XYZ file of C-alpha atoms in Angstrom:
640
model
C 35.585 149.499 -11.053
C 36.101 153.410 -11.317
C 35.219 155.036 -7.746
C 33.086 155.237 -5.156
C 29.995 157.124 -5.021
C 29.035 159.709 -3.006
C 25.495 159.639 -1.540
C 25.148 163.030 0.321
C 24.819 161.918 3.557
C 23.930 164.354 6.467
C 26.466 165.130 8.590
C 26.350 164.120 12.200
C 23.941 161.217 13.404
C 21.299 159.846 11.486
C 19.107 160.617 14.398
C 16.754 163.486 13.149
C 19.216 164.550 10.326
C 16.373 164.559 7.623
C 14.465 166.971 9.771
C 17.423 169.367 10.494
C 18.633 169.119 6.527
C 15.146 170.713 5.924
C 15.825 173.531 7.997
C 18.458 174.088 6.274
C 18.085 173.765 2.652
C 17.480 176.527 0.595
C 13.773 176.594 -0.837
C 12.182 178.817 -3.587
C 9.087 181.421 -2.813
C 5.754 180.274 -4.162
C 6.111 183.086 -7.026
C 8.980 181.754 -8.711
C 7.961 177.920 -8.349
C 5.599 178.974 -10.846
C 8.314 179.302 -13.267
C 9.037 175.879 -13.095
C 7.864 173.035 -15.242
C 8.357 169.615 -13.738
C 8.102 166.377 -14.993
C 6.868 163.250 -13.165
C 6.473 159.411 -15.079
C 4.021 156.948 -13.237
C 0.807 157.200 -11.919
C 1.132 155.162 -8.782
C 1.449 155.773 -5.351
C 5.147 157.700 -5.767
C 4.241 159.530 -9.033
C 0.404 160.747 -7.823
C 1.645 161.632 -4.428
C 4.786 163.812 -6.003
C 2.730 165.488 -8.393
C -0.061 166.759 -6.107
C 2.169 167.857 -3.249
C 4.869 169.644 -6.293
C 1.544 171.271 -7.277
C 0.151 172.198 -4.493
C 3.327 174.339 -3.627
C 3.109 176.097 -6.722
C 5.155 174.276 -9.375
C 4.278 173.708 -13.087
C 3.922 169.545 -12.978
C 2.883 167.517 -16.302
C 2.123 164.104 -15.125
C 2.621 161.312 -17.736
C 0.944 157.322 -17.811
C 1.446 154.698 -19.090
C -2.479 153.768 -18.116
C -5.322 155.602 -19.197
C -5.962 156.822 -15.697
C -3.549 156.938 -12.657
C -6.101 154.962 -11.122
C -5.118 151.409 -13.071
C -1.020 151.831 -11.986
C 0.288 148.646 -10.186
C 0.373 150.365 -6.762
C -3.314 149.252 -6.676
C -2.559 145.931 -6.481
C -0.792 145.768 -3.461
C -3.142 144.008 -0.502
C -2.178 143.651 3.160
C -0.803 146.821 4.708
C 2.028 149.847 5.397
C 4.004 150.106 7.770
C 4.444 152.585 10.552
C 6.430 153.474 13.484
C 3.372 154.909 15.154
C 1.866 153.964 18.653
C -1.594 153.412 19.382
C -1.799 156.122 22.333
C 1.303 158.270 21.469
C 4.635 158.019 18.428
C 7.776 157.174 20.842
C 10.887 156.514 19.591
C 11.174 152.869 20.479
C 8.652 152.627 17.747
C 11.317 154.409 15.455
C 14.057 152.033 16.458
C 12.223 149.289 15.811
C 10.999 149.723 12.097
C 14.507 150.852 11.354
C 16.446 148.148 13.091
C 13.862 145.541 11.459
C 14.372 147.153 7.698
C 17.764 147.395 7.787
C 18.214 143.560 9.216
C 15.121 142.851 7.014
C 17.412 143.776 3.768
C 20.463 141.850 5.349
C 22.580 144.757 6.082
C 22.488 146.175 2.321
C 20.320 148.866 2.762
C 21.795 152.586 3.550
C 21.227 153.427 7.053
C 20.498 156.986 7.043
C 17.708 156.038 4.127
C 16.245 153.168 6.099
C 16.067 155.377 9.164
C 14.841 158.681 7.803
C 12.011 156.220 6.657
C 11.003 155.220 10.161
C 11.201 158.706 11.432
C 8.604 159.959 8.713
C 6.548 157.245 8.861
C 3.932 158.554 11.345
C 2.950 161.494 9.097
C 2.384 159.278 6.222
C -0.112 157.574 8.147
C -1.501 161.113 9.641
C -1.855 162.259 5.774
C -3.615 159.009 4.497
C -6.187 159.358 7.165
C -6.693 162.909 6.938
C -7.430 161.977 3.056
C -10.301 159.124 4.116
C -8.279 156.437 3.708
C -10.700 153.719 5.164
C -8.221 152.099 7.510
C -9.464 149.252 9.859
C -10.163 150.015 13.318
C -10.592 148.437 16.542
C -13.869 148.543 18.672
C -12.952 151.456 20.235
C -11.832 153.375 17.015
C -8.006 153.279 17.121
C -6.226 152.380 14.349
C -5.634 148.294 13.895
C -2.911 147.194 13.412
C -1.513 143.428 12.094
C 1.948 141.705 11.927
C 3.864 141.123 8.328
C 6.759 138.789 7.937
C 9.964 140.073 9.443
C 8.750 141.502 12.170
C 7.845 140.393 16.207
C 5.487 143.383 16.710
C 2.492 144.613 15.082
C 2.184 147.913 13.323
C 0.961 147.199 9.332
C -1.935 149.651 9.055
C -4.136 147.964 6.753
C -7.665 148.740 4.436
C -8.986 145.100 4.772
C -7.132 143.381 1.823
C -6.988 146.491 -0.123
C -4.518 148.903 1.034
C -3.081 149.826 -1.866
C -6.097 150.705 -3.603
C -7.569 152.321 -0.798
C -4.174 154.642 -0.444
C -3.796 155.178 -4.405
C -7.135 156.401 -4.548
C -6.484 159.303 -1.705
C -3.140 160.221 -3.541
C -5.518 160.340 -6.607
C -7.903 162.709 -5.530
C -5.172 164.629 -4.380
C -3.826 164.990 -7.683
C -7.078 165.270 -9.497
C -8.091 168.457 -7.279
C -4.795 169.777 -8.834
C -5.522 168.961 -12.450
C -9.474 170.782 -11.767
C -7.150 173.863 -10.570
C -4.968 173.476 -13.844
C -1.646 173.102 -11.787
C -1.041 169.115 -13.099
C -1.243 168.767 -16.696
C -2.451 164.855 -16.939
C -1.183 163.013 -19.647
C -2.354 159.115 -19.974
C -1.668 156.526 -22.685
C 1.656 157.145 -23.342
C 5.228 155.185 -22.930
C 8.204 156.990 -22.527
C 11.009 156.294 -24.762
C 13.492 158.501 -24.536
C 14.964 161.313 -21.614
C 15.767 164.751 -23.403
C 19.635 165.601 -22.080
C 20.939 169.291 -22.360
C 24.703 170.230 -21.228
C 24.479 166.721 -18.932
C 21.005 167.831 -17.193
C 18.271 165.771 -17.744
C 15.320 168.496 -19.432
C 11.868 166.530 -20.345
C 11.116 163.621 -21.904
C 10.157 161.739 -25.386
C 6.930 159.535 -25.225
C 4.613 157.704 -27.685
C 1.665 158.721 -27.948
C -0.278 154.919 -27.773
C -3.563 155.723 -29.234
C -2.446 157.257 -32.408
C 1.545 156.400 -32.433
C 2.827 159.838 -32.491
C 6.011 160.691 -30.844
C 5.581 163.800 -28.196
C 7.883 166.096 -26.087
C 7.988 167.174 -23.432
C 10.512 169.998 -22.007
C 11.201 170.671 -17.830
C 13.516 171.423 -15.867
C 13.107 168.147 -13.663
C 11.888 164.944 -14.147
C 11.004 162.546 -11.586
C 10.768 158.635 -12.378
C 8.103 156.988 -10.550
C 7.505 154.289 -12.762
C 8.016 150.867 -10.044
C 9.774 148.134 -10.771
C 11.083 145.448 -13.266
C 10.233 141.953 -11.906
C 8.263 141.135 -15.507
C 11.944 140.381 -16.605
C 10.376 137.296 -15.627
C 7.362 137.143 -18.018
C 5.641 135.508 -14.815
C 5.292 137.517 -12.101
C 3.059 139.223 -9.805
C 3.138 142.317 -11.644
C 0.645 144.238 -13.760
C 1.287 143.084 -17.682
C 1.722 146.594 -17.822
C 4.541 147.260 -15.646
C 7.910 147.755 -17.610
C 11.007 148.916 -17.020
C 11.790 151.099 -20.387
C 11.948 154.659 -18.503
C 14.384 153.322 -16.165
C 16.614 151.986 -18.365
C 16.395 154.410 -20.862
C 17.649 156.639 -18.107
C 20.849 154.185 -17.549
C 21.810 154.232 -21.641
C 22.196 157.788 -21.065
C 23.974 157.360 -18.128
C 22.307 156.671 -14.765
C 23.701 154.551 -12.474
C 21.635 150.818 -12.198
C 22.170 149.376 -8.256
C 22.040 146.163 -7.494
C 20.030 144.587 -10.085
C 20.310 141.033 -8.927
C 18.213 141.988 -5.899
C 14.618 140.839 -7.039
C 12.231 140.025 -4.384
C 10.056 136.402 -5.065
C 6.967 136.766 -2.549
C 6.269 133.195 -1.033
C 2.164 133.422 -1.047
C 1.441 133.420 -4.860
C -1.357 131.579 -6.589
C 0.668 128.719 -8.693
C 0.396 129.100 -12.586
C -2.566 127.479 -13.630
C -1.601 126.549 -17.334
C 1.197 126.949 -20.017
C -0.702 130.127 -21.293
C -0.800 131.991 -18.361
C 0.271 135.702 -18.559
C 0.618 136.527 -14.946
C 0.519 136.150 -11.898
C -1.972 136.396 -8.471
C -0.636 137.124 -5.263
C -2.513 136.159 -2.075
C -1.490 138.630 0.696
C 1.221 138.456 3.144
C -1.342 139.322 5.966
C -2.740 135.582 5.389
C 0.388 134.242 7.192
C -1.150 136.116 10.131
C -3.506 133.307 11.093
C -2.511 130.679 7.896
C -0.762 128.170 8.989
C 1.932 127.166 5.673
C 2.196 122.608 5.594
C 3.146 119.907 3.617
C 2.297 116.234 4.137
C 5.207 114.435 5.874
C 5.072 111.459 3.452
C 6.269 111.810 0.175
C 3.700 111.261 -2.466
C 0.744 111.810 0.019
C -2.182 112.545 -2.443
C -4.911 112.924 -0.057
C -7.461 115.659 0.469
C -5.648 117.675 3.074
C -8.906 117.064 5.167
C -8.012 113.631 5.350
C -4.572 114.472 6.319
C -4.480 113.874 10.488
C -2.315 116.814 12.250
C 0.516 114.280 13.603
C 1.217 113.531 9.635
C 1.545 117.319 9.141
C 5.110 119.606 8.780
C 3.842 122.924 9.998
C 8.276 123.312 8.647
C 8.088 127.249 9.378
C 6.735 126.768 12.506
C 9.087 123.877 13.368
C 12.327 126.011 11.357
C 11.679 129.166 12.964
C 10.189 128.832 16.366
C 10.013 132.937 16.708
C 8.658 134.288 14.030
C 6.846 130.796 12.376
C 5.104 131.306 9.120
C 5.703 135.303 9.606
C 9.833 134.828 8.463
C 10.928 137.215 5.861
C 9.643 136.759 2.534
C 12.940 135.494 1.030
C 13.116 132.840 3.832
C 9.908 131.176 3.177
C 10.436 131.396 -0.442
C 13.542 129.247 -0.333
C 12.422 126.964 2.279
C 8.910 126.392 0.283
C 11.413 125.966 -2.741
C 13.265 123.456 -1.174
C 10.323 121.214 0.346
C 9.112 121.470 -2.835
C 12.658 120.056 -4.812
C 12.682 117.217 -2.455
C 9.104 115.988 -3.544
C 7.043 117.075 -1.103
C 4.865 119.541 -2.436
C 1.108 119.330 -3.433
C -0.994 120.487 -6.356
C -0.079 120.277 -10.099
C 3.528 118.630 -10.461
C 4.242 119.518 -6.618
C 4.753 123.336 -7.380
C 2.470 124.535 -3.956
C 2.211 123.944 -0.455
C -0.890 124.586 1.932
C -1.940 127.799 3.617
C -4.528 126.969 6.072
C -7.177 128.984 7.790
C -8.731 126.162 9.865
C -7.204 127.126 12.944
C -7.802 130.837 13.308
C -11.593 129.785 11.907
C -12.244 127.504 14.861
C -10.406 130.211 16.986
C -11.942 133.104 15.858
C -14.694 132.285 14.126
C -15.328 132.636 10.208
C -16.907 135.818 9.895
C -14.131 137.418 12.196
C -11.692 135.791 9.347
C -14.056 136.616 6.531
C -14.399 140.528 7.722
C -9.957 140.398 8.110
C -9.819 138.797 4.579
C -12.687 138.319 2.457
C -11.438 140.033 -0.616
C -8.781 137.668 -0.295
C -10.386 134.799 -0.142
C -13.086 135.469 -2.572
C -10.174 136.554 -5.246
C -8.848 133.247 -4.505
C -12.305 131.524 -4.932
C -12.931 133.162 -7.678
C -9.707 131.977 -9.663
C -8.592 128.505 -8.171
C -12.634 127.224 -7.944
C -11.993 126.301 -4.208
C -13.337 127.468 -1.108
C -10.062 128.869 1.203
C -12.496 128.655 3.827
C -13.231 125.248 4.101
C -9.976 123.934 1.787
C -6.449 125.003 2.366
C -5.095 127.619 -0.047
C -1.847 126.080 -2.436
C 0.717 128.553 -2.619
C 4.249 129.014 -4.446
C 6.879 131.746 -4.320
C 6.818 134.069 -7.539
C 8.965 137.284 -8.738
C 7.467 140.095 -7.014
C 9.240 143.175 -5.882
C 12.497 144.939 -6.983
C 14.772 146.183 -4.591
C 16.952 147.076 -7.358
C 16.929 150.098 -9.045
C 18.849 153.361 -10.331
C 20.915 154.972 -7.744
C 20.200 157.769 -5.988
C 21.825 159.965 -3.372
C 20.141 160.714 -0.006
C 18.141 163.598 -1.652
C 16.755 161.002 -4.611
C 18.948 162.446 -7.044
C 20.180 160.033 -9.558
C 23.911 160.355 -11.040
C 22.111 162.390 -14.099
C 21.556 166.066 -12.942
C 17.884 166.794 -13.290
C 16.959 162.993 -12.516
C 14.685 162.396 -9.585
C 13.799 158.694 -9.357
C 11.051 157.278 -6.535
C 9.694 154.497 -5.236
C 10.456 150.811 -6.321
C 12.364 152.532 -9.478
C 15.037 153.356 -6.926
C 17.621 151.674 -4.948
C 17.516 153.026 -1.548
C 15.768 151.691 1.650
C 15.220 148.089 0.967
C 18.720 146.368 0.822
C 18.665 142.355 -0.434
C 15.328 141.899 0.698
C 12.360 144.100 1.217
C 10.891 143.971 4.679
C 7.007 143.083 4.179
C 4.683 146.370 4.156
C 7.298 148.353 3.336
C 6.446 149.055 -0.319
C 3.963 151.499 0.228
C 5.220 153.071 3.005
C 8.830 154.126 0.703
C 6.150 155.463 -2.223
C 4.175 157.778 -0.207
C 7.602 158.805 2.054
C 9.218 159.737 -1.266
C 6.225 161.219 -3.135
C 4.471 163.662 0.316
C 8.004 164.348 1.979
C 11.700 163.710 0.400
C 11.095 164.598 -3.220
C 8.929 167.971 -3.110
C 11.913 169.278 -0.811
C 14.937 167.799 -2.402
C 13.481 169.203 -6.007
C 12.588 172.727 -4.243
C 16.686 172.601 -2.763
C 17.715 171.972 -6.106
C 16.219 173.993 -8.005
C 16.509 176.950 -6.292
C 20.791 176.343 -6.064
C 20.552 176.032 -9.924
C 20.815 178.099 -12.742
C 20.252 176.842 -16.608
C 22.511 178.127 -19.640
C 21.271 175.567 -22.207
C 20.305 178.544 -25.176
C 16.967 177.479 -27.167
C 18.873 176.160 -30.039
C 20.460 173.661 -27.924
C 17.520 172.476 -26.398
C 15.767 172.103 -29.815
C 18.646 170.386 -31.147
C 18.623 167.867 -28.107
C 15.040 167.108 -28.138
C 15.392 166.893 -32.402
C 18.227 163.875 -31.296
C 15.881 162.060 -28.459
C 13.393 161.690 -30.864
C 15.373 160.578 -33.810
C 16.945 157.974 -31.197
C 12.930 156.469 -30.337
C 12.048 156.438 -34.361
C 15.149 154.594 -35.166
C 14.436 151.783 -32.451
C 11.029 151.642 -33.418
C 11.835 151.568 -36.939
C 14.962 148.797 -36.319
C 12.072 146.842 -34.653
C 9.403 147.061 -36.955
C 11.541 146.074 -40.383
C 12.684 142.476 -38.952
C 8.698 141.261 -40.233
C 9.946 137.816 -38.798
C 7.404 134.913 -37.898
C 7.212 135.335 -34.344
C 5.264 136.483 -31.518
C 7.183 138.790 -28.907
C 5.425 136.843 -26.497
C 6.950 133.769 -27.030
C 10.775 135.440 -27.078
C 9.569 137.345 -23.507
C 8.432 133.548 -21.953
C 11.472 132.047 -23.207
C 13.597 134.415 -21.443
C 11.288 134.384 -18.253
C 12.121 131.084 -18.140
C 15.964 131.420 -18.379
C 15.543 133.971 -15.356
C 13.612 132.220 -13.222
C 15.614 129.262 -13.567
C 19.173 130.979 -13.751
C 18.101 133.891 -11.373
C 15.456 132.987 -9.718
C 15.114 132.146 -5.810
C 18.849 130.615 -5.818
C 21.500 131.077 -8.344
C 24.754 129.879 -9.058
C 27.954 130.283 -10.928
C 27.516 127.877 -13.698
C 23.859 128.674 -14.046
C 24.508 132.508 -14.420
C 27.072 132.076 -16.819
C 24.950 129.278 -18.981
C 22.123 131.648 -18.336
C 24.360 134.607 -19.972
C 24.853 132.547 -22.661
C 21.491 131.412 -23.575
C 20.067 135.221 -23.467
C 22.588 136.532 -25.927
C 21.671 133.943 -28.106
C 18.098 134.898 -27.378
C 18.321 138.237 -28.016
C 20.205 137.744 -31.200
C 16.980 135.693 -32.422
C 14.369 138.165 -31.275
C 16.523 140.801 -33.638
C 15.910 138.474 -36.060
C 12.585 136.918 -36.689
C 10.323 139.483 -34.228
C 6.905 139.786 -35.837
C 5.391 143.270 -34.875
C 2.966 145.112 -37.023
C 4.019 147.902 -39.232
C 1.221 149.789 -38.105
C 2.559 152.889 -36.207
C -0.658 155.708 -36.616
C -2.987 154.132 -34.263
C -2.949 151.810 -31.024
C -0.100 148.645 -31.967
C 0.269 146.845 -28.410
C 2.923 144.019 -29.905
C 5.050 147.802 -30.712
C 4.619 148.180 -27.377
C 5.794 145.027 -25.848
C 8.533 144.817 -28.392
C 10.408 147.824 -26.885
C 9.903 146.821 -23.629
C 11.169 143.446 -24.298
C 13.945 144.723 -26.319
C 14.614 146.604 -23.215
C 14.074 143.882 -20.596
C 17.259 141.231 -22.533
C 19.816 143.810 -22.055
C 18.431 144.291 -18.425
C 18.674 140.360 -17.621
C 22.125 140.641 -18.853
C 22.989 143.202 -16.553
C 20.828 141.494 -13.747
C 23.260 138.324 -14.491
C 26.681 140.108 -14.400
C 25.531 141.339 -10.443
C 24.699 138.589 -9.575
C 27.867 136.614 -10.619
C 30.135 139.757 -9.328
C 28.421 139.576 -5.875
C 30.395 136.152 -4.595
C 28.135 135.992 -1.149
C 24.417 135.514 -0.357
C 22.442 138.202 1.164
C 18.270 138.223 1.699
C 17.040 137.519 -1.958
C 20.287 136.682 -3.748
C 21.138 133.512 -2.555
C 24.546 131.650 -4.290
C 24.046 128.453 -3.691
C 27.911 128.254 -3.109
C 27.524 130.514 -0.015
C 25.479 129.428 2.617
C 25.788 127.834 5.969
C 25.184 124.089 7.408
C 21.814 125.625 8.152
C 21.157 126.333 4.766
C 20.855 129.659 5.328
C 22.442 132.980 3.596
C 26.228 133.613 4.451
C 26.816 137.523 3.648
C 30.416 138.178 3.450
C 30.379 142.032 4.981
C 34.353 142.442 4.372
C 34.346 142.725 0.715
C 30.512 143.148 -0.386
C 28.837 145.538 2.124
C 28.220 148.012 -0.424
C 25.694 148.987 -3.322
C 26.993 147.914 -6.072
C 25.804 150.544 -9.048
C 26.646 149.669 -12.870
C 27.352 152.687 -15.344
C 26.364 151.811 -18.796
C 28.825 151.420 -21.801
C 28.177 151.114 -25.531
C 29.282 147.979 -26.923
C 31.273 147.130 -23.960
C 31.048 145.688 -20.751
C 29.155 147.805 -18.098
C 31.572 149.509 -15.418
C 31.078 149.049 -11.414
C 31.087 151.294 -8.846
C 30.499 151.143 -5.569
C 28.996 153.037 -2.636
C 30.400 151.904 0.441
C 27.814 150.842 3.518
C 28.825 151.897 6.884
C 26.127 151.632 10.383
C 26.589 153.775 12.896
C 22.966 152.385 14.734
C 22.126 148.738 13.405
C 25.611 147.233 13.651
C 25.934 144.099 11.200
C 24.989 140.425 12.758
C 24.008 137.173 12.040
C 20.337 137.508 10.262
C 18.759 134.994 12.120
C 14.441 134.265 12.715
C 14.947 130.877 14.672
């Protein structure tokens, strides 16, 4: 361990501090923007939402995908809702309090508290922006916004688009950026990977990408670049991710010296359609929003085969319900999970070798009727339909927890600056608001804050407090390095011509994760788990088949760098988890918990973000930023 780091707090309390910081941060005039070329990586919600605001206040912004339209990025996945601290008549502060309080409890007191709070504060305006772009939010009969519960919370404020908020909110960010690619101030970029970050005098200064469609490798110079390129939970090979979704920008950024937090802290999302088959590439989640009116069972005899029909309600375990009297099947995410994991272990569970238990709408039909349920979640339902061959409508849903969300992710400071000068990084490729557990809704709500609000005048501050000295010739000469760094690892990957698949290597270590690192962990497992993904790794260096074929579209290239990228990642993911000797929200050592069976944090000697510096052929180095809370003091997390 080296030193702590210093995250640029505001001075003073929390209370307001983002809004007085703007007043008083320097900012450039709309005639010199334009003499600035910025950078931004990912499509989604955080990278489309950046780009148009950095555009519309005048900046040069090249926007680069790894999808041939910012319109296929992961963000649109996302289903039930985001959430916001605003009132149905008026925004009050109690409203504030709340969504702060509940995210920083919510990520078990391992969030920063400034961060989590500056998030409530703004969260009104994102919601103000989204409808002023014709985001189709639900409404109530007399037009209000509706509103629904997620897990976590005891109130309801998750603004929702039916079961397709995501989409709904990605496509407004999109035509905001597209009206500034018609006007020429967004260069758009699609099909390409970045491989590489250009450094100059220790600033971060554009970018190396492959081109996918014809394999050539491409520069780009700026004076910023801005990661928005979400998370890393295919580590796992089976997750609720996009296939797409990788994690080579981000950690090409920590090789050259970015900071990696908490890495351990990976989110597994308790309402997930179970794998269907051995040959499954990924998986489908079913929306938190169902646990509004689903009601999660098991049978309460072991073995109990029977069509859940047939199954009379005194031989039911409604076990949230009867666990958690206050918030029932609406706990945090990470507390179903394990409990579902559990009932599950113990031979209780239903569906193909007892991986699943029931979510059932029968209730809130006979309450509410079915086409009230149908208009609330039909999407859902019909997705569900469409891929199980059942009916959720008349037949309970099965369910099982699955990787989801990273809360991990390269540190940044208060302003989003990442220990490389020049380094912006957004969204669910930072570390900043979520803690050991991210509070359900709160996905999108942390894109759109960082992409409308926090970066566009944390880039603006620092640019216009910076001068450059790099001369031409030592730009060219970096740039000539970054790309001689992505043609060797292309080339080192591309002359093994072994016998197999990368597919097969990525499985085999989403296996090893899951197991080792999955919902619980332990000493011996991380260690064996260590062990086994060296070995791994060794093998895939070894006998990797991936076609020599570099000059035109070559997806196994593609999955080969991002796999090569992903064992070094699980390694580091590993080491966290074995340094961090308590359990907190997602981590959970099974050598730290209470009689309950709950998590036992240990706040003396691991309240902190823990944030790894990379090393060349040595171990990785620790450092720490220290948590303090002024507001939400520290407690027992408890939703009995």
């Amino acid at each position: 361990m080296r030193h702590l780091l210093d995250p640029c707090l505001p001075t003073g309390t929390f209370e307001g501090a983002w809004e007085r910081q703007q007043k008083t941060l320097p900012s450039l005039t709309c005639q010199m923007r334009q003499e600035w070329k910025i950078i931004v990586v990912g499509g989604g919600l955080a990278g489309s939402s950046v780009a148009a605001t950095l555009a519309e206040q005048g900046f040069q912004v090249r926007l680069i995908t790894f999808h041939d339209s910012p319109r296929r990025a992961h963000s649109v996945a996302a289903q039930g809702g985001i959430n916001a601290a605003k009132s149905m008549k008026r925004d009050d502060r109690e409203g504030i309090n709340q969504l702060f309080k509940d995210t920083v409890r919510g990520g078990d007191f391992r969030a920063r508290e400034a961060s989590c709070l500056r998030l409530a504060e703004i969260s009104s305006s994102i919601i103000d922006q989204c409808v002023a772009q014709g985001v189709p939010f639900a409404r109530e009969y007399d037009g209000t916004l509706a509103t629904r519960r997620f897990g976590g919370a005891l109130i309801s404020r998750t603004f929702y688009a039916r079961g397709q908020t995501g989409q709904q909110l990605l496509y407004g960010a999109y035509q905001a950026l597209m009206r500034q690619v018609a006007n020429k101030t967004v260069e758009l970029l699609p099909r390409r990977d970045v491989l590489e970050l250009v450094k100059v005098q220790g600033l971060i200064r554009g970018v190396v990408s492959r081109n996918l469609l014809n394999g050539k490798l491409e520069v780009y110079r700026a004076h910023a670049v801005l990661l928005a390129t979400g998370g890393y939970s295919n580590v796992y090979f089976l997750s609720t991710n996009s296939i797409k979704s990788n994690a080579s920008a981000i950690w090409r950024a920590h090789r050259q010296g970015a900071f990696f937090a908490n890495p351990s802290f990976t989110q597994i999302h308790p309402t997930c359609i179970p794998a269907g088959d051995v040959y499954q590439s990924k998986l489908t989640l079913m929306s938190e929003s169902l646990r509004n009116d689903g009601r999660i069972w098991l049978p309460r005899q072991l073995g109990d085969e029977r069509n859940p029909s047939q199954i009379p309600e005194s031989q039911r375990d409604y076990f949230l319900e009867r666990l958690y009297p206050r918030y029932g099947n609406l706990v945090p995410r990470d507390v179903a999970s394990r409990r579902i994991k559990a009932f599950c272990d113990a031979g209780l569970g239903v569906g193909n070798e007892g991986r699943s238990v029931y979510l059932d709408l029968r209730d809130a039909i006979r309450m509410k009727g079915i086409e009230e349920i149908k208009a609330k979640y039909g999407n859902l339902t019909e997705m569900y339909q469409r891929i199980v061959g059942e009916d959720p409508l008349s037949m309970p849903m099965r369910i099982y927890p699955a990787p989801h969300y990273s809360m991990g992710g390269l540190w940044v400071d208060y302003n989003l600056m990442s220990t490389l000068p020049g380094l912006f990084v957004l969204g669910e490729a930072n570390c900043t608001v979520h803690g050991a557990n991210r509070l359900g809704a709160n996905a999108l709500l942390q894109c759109l804050t960082d992409g409308y609000c926090i970066a566009p005048s944390s880039i603006n501050a620092w640019l216009a407090a910076k001068t450059f000295s790099a001369s031409q010739l030592e730009i060219d000469e970096a740039c000539n390095d970054a790309v001689l760094c992505a043609r060797r690892r292309i080339d080192d990957l591309i002359k093994v011509q072994g016998k197999t698949p990368v597919d097969v290597f990525h499985r085999k270590l989403g296996e090893i994760m899951i197991d080792k690192c999955g919902i619980s962990r332990n000493q011996s497992g991380l260690e064996e788990g260590l062990r086994q993904i060296k070995a791994l790794q060794y093998e895939f260096h070894q006998d990797v088949r991936i076609s020599p074929e570099v000059s035109c579209p070559n997806p196994e290239l593609e999955k080969g760098l991002r796999v090569a990228d992903f064992f070094e990642l699980a390694q580091l993911m590993l080491t966290d988890a074995l340094s961090r000797e308590e359990s907190c929200g997602a981590h959970f050592r099974e050598e730290y918990q209470t009689i309950e069976g709950e998590a036992m944090r240990d706040d003396e000697r691991f309240s902190h973000i823990a944030a790894w510096e990379y090393v060349s052929n040595s171990k990785s180095i620790k450092h720490l930023e220290k948590l303090s809370f002024k507001d939400c003091k520290p407690n027992k997390r408890s939703y009995k």
